[in-house]
PDB file of N, CA, C and O in Angstrom:
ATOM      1  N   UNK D   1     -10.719   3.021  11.288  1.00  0.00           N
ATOM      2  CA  UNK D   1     -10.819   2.677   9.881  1.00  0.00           C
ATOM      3  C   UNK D   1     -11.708   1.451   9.737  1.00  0.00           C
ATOM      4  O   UNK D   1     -11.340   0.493  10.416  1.00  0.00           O
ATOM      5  N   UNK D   2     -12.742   1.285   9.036  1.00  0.00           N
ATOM      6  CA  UNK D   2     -13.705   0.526   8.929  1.00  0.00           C
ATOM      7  C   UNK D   2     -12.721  -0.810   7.460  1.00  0.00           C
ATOM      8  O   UNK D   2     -12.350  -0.535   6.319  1.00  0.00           O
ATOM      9  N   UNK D   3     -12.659  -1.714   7.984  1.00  0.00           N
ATOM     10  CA  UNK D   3     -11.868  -2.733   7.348  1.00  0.00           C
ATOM     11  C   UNK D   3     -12.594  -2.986   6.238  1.00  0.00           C
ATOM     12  O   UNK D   3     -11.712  -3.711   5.778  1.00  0.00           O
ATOM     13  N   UNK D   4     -13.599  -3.031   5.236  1.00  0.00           N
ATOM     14  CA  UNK D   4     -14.488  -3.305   4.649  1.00  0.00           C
ATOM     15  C   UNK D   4     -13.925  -1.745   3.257  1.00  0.00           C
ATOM     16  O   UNK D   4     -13.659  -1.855   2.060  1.00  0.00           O
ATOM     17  N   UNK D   5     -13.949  -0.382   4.231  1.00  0.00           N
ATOM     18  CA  UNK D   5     -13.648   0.491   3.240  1.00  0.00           C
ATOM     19  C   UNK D   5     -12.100  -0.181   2.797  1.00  0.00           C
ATOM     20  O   UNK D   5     -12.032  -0.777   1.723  1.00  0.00           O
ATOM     21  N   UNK D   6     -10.986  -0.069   3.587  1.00  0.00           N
ATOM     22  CA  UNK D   6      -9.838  -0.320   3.958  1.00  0.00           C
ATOM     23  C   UNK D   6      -9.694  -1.579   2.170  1.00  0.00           C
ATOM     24  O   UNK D   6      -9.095  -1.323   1.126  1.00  0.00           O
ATOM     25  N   UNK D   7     -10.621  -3.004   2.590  1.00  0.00           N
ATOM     26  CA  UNK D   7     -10.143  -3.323   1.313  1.00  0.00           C
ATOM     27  C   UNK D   7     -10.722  -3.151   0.021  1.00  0.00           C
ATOM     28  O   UNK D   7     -10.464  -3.810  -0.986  1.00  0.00           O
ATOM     29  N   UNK D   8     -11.385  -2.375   0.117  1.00  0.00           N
ATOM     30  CA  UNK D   8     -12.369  -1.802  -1.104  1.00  0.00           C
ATOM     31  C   UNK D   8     -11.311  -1.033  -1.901  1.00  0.00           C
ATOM     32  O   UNK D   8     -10.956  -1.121  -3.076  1.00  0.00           O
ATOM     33  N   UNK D   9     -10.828  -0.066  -0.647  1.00  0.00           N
ATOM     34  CA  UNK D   9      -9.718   1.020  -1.457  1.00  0.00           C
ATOM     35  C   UNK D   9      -8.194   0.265  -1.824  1.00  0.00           C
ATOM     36  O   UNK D   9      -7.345   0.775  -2.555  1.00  0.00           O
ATOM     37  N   UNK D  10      -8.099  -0.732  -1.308  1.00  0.00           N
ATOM     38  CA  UNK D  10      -6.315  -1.570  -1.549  1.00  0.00           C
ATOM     39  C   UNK D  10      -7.324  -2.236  -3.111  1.00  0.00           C
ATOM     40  O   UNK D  10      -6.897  -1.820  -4.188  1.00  0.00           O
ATOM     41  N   UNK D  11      -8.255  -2.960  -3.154  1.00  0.00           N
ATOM     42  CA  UNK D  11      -8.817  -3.590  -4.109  1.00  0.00           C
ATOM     43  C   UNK D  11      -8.127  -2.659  -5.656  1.00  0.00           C
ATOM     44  O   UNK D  11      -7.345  -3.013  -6.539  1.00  0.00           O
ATOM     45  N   UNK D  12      -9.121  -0.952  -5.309  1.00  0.00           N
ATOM     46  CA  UNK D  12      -8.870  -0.107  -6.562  1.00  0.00           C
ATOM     47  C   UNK D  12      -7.400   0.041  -6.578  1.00  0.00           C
ATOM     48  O   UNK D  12      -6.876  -0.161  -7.673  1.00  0.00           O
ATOM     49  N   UNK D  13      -6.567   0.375  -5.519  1.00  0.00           N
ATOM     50  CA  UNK D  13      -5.525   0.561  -5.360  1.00  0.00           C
ATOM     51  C   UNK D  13      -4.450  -0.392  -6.389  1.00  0.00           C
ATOM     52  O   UNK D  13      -3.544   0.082  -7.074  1.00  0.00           O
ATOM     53  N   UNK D  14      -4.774  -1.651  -6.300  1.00  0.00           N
ATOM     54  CA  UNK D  14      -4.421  -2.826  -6.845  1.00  0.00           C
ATOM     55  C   UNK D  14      -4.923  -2.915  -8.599  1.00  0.00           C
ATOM     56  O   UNK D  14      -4.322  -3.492  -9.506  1.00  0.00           O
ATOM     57  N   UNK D  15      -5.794  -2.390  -8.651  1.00  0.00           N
ATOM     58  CA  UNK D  15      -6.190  -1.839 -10.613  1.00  0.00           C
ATOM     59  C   UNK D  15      -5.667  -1.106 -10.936  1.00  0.00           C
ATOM     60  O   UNK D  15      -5.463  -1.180 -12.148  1.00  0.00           O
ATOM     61  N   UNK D  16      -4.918   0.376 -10.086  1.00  0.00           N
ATOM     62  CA  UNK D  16      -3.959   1.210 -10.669  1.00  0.00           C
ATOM     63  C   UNK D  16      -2.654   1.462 -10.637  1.00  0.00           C
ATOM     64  O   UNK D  16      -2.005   2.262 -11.311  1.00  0.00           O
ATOM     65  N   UNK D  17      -2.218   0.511  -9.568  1.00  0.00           N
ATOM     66  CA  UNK D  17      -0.935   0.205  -9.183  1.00  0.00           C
ATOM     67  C   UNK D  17      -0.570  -1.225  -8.729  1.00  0.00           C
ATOM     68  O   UNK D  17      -0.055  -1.385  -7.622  1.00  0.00           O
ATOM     69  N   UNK D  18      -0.770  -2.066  -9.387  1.00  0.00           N
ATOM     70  CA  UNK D  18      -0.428  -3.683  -8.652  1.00  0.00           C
ATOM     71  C   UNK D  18       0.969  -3.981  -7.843  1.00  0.00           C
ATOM     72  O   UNK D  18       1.292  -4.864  -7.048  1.00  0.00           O
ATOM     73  N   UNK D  19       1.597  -2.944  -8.355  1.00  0.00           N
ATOM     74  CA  UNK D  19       3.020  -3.256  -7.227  1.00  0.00           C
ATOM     75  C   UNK D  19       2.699  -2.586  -5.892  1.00  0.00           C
ATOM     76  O   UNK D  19       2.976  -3.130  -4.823  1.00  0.00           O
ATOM     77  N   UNK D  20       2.168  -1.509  -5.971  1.00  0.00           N
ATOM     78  CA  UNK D  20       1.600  -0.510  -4.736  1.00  0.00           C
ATOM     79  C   UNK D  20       1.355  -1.281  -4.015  1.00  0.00           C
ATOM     80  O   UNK D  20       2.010  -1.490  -2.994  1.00  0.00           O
ATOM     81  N   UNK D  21      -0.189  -2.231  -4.547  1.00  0.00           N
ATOM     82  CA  UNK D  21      -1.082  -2.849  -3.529  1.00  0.00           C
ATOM     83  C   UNK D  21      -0.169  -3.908  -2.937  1.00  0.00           C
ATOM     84  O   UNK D  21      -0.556  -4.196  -1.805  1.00  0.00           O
ATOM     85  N   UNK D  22       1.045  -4.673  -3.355  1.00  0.00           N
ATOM     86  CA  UNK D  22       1.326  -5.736  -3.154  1.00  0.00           C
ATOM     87  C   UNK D  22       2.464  -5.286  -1.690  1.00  0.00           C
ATOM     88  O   UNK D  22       2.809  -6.095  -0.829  1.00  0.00           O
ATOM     89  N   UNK D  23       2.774  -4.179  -1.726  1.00  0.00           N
ATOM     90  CA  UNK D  23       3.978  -3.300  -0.909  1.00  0.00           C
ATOM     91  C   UNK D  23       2.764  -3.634   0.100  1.00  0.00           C
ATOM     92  O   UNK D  23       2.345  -4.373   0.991  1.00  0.00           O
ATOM     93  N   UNK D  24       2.600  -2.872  -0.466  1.00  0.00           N
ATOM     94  CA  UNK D  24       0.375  -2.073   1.294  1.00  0.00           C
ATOM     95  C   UNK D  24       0.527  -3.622   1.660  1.00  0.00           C
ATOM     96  O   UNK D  24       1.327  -3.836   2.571  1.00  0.00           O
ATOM     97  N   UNK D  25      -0.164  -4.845   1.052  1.00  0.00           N
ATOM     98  CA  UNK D  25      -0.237  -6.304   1.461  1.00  0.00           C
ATOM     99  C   UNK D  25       0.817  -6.674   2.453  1.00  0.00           C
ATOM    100  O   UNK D  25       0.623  -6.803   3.662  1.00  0.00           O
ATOM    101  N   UNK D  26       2.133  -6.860   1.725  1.00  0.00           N
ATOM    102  CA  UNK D  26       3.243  -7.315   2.658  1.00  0.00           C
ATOM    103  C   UNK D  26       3.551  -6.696   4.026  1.00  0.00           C
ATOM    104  O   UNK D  26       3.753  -7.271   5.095  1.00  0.00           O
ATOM    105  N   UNK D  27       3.533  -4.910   3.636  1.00  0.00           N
ATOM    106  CA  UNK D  27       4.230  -3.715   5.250  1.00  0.00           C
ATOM    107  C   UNK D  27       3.080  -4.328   5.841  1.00  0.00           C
ATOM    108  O   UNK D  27       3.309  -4.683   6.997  1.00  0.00           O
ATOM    109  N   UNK D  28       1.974  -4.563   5.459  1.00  0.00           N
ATOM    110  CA  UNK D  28       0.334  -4.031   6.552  1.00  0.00           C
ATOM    111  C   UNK D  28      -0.032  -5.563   6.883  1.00  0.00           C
ATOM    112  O   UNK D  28      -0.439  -5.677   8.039  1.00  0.00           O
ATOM    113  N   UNK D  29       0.012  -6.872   6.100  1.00  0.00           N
ATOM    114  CA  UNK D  29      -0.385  -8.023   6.670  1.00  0.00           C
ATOM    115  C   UNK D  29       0.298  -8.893   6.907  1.00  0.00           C
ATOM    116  O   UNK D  29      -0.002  -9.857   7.611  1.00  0.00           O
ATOM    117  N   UNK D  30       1.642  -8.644   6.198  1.00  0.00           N
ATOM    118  CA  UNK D  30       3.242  -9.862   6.472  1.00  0.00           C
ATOM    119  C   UNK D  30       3.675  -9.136   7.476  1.00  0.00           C
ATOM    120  O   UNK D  30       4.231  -9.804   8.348  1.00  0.00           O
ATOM    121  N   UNK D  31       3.604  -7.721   7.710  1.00  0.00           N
ATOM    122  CA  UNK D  31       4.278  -7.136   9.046  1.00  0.00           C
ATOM    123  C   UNK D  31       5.760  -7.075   8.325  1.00  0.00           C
ATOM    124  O   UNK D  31       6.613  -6.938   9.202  1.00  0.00           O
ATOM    125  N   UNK D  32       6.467  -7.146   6.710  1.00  0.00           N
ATOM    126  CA  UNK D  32       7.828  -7.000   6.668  1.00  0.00           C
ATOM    127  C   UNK D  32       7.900  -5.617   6.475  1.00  0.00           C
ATOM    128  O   UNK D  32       7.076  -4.710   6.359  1.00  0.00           O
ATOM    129  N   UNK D  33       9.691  -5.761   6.473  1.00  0.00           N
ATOM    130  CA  UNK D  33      10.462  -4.400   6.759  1.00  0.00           C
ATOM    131  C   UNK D  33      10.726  -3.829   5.143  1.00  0.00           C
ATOM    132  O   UNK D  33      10.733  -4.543   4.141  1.00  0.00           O
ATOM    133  N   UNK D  34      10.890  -2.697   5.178  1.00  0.00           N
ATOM    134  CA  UNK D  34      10.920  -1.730   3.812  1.00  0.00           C
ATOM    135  C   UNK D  34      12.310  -2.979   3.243  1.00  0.00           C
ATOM    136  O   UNK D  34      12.350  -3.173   2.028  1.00  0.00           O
ATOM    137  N   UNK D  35      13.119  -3.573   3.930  1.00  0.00           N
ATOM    138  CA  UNK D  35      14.332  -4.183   3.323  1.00  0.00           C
ATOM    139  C   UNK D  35      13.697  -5.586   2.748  1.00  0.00           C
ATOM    140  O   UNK D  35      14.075  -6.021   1.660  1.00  0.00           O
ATOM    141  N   UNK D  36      12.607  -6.341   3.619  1.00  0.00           N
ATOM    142  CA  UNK D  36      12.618  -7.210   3.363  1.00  0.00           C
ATOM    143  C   UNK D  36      11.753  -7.575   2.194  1.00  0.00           C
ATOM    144  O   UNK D  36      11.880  -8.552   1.456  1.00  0.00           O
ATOM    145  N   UNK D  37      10.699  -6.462   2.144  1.00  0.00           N
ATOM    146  CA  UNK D  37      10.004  -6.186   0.832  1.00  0.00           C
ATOM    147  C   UNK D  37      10.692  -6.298  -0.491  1.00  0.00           C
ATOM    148  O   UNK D  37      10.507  -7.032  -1.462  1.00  0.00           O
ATOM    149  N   UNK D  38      11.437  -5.459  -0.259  1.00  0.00           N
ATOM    150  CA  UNK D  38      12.408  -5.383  -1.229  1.00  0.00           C
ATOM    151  C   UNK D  38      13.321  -6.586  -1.731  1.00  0.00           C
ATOM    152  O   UNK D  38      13.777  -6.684  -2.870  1.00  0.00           O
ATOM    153  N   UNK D  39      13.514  -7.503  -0.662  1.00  0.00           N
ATOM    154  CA  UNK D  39      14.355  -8.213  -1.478  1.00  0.00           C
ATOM    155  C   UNK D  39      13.667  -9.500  -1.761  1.00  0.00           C
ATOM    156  O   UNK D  39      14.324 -10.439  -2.211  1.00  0.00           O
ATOM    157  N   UNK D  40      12.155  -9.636  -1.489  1.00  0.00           N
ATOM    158  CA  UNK D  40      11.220 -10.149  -1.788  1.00  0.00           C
ATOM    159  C   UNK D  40      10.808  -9.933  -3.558  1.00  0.00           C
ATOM    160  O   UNK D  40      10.736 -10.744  -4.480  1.00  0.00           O
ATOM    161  N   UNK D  41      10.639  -8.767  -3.499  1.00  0.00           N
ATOM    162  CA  UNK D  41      10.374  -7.978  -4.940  1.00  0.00           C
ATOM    163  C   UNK D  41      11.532  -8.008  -5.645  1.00  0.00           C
ATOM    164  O   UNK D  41      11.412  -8.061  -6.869  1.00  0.00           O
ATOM    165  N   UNK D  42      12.962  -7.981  -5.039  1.00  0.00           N
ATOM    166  CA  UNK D  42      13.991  -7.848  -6.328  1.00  0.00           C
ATOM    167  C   UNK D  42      13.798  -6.310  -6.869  1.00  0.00           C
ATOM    168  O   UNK D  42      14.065  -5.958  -8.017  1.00  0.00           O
ATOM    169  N   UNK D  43      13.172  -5.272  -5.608  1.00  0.00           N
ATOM    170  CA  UNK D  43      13.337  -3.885  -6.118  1.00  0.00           C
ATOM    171  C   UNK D  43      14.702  -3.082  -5.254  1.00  0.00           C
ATOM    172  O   UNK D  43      15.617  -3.718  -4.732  1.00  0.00           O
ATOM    173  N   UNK D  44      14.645  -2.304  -5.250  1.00  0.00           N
ATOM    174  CA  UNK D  44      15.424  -1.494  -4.267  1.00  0.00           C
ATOM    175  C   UNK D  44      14.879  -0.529  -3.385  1.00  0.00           C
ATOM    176  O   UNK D  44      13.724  -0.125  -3.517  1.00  0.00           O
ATOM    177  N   UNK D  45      15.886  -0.010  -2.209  1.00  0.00           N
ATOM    178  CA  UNK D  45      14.652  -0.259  -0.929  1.00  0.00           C
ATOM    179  C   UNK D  45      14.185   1.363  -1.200  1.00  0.00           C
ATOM    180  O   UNK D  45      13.358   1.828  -0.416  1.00  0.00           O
ATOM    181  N   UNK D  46      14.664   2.160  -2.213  1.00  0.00           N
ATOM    182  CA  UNK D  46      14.062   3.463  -1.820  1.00  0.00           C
ATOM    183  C   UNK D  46      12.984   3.227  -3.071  1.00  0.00           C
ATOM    184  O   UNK D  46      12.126   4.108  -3.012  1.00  0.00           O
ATOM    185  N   UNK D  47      12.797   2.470  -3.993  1.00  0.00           N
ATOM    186  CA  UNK D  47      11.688   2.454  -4.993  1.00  0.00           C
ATOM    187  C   UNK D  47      10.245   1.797  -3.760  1.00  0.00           C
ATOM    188  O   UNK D  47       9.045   2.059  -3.841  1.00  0.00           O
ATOM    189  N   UNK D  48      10.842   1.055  -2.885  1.00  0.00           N
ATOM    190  CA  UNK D  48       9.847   0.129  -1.873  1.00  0.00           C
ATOM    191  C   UNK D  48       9.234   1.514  -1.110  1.00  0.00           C
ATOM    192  O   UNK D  48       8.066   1.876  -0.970  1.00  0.00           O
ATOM    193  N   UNK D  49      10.705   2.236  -0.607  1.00  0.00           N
ATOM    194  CA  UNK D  49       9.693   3.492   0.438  1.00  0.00           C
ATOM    195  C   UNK D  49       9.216   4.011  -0.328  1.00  0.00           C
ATOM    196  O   UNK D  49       8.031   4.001   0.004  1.00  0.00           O
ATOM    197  N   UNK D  50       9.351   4.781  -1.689  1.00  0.00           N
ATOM    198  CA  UNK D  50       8.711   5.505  -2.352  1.00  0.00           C
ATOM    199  C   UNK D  50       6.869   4.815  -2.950  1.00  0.00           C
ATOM    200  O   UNK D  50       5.744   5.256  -2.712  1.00  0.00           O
ATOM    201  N   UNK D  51       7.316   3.660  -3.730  1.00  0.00           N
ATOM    202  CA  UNK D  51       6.016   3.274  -3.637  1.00  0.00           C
ATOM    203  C   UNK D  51       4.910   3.136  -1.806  1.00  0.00           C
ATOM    204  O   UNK D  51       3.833   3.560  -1.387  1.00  0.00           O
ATOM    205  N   UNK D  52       5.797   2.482  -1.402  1.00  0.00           N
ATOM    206  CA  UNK D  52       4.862   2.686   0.323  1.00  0.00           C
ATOM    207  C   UNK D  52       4.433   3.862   0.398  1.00  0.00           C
ATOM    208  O   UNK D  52       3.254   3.983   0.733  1.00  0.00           O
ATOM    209  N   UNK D  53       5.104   4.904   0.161  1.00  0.00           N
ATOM    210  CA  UNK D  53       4.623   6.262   0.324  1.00  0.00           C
ATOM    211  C   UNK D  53       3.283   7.171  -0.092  1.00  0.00           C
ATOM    212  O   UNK D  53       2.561   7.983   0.486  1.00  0.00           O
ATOM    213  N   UNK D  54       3.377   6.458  -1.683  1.00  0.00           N
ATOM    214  CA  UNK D  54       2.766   7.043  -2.427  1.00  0.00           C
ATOM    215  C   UNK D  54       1.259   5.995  -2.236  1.00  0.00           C
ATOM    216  O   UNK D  54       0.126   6.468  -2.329  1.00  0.00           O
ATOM    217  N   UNK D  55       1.539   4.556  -1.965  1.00  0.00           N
ATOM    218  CA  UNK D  55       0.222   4.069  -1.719  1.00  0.00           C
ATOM    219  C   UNK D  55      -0.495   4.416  -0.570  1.00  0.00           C
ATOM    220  O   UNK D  55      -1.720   4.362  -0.683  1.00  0.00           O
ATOM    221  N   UNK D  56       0.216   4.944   1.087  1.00  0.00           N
ATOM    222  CA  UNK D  56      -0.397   5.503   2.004  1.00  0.00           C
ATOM    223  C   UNK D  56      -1.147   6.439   1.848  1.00  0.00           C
ATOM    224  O   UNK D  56      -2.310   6.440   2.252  1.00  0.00           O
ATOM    225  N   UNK D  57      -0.446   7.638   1.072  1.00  0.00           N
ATOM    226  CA  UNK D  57      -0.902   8.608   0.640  1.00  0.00           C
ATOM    227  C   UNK D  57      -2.407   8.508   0.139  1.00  0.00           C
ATOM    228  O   UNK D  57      -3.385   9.174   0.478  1.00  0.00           O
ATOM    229  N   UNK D  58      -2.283   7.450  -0.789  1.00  0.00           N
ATOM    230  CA  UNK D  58      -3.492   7.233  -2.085  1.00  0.00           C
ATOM    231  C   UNK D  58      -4.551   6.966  -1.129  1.00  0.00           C
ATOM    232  O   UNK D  58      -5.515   7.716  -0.978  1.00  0.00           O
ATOM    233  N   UNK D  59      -4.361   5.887  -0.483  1.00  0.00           N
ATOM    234  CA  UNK D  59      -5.127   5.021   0.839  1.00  0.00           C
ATOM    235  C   UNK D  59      -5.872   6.034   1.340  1.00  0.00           C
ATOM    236  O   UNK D  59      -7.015   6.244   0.934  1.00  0.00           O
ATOM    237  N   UNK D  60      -5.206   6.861   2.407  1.00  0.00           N
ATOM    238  CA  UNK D  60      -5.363   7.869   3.392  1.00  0.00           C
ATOM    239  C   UNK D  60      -6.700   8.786   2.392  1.00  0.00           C
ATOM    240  O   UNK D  60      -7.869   8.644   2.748  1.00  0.00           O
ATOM    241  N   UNK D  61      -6.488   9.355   1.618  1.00  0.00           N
ATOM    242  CA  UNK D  61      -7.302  10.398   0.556  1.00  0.00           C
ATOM    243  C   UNK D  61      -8.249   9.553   0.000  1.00  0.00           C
ATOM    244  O   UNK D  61      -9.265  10.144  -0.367  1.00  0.00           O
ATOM    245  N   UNK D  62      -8.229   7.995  -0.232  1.00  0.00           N
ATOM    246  CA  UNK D  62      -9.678   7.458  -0.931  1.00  0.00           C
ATOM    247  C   UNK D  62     -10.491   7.116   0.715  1.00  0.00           C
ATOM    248  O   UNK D  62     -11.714   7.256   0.740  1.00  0.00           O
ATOM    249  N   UNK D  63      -9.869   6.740   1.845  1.00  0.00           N
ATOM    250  CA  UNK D  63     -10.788   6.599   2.797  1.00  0.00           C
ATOM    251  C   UNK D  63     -11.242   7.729   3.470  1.00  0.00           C
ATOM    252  O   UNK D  63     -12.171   7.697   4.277  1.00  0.00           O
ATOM    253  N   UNK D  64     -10.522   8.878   3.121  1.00  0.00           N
ATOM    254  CA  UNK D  64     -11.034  10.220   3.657  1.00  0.00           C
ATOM    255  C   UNK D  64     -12.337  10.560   2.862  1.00  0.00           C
ATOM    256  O   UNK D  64     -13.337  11.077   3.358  1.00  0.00           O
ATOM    257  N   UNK D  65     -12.170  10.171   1.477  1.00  0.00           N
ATOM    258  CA  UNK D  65     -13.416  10.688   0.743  1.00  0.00           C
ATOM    259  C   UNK D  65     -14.735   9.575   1.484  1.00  0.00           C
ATOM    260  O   UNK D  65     -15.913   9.892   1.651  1.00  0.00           O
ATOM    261  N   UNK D  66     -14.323   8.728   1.704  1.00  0.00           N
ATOM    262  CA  UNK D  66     -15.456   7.681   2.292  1.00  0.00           C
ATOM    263  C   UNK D  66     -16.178   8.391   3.654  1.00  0.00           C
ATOM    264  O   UNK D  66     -17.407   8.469   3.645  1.00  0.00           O
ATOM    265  N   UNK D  67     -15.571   8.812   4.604  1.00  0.00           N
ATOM    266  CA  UNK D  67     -15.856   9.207   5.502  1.00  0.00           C
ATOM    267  C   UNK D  67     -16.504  10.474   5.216  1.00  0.00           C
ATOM    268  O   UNK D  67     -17.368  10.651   6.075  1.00  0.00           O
ATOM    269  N   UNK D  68     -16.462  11.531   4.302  1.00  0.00           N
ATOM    270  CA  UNK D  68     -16.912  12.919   3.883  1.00  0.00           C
ATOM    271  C   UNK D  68     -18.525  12.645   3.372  1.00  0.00           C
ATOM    272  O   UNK D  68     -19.208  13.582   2.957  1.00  0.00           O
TER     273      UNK D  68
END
């Protein structure tokens, strides 16, 4: 993964979902746990996996289009 696409796509990621990007930030550069996110955020931990989920997802499909 070329780090340059990587924050290009958390960047957009972060205009359409600002809680998304902030989950992606913490799991991927704080290294915390789906719990600790959460009680960071004051969310609950399956809204944390679910958003994690859905921002990997997003991630994975905007750097795939980069590479195509």
């Amino acid at each position: 993964i070329d780090v340059l696409d990587l924050e290009d796509a958390l960047k957009k990621l972060g205009e359409l979902a600002p809680r998304q990007e902030c989950i992606v930030e913490m799991r991927f550069y704080a290294g915390l746990t789906v719990e600790e996110v959460a009680d960071v955020l004051d969310l609950s931990q399956r809204t944390v996996l679910n958003d994690w989920r859905m921002a990997r997802a997003w991630l994975r499909a905007r750097l795939e289009e980069k590479e195509a």
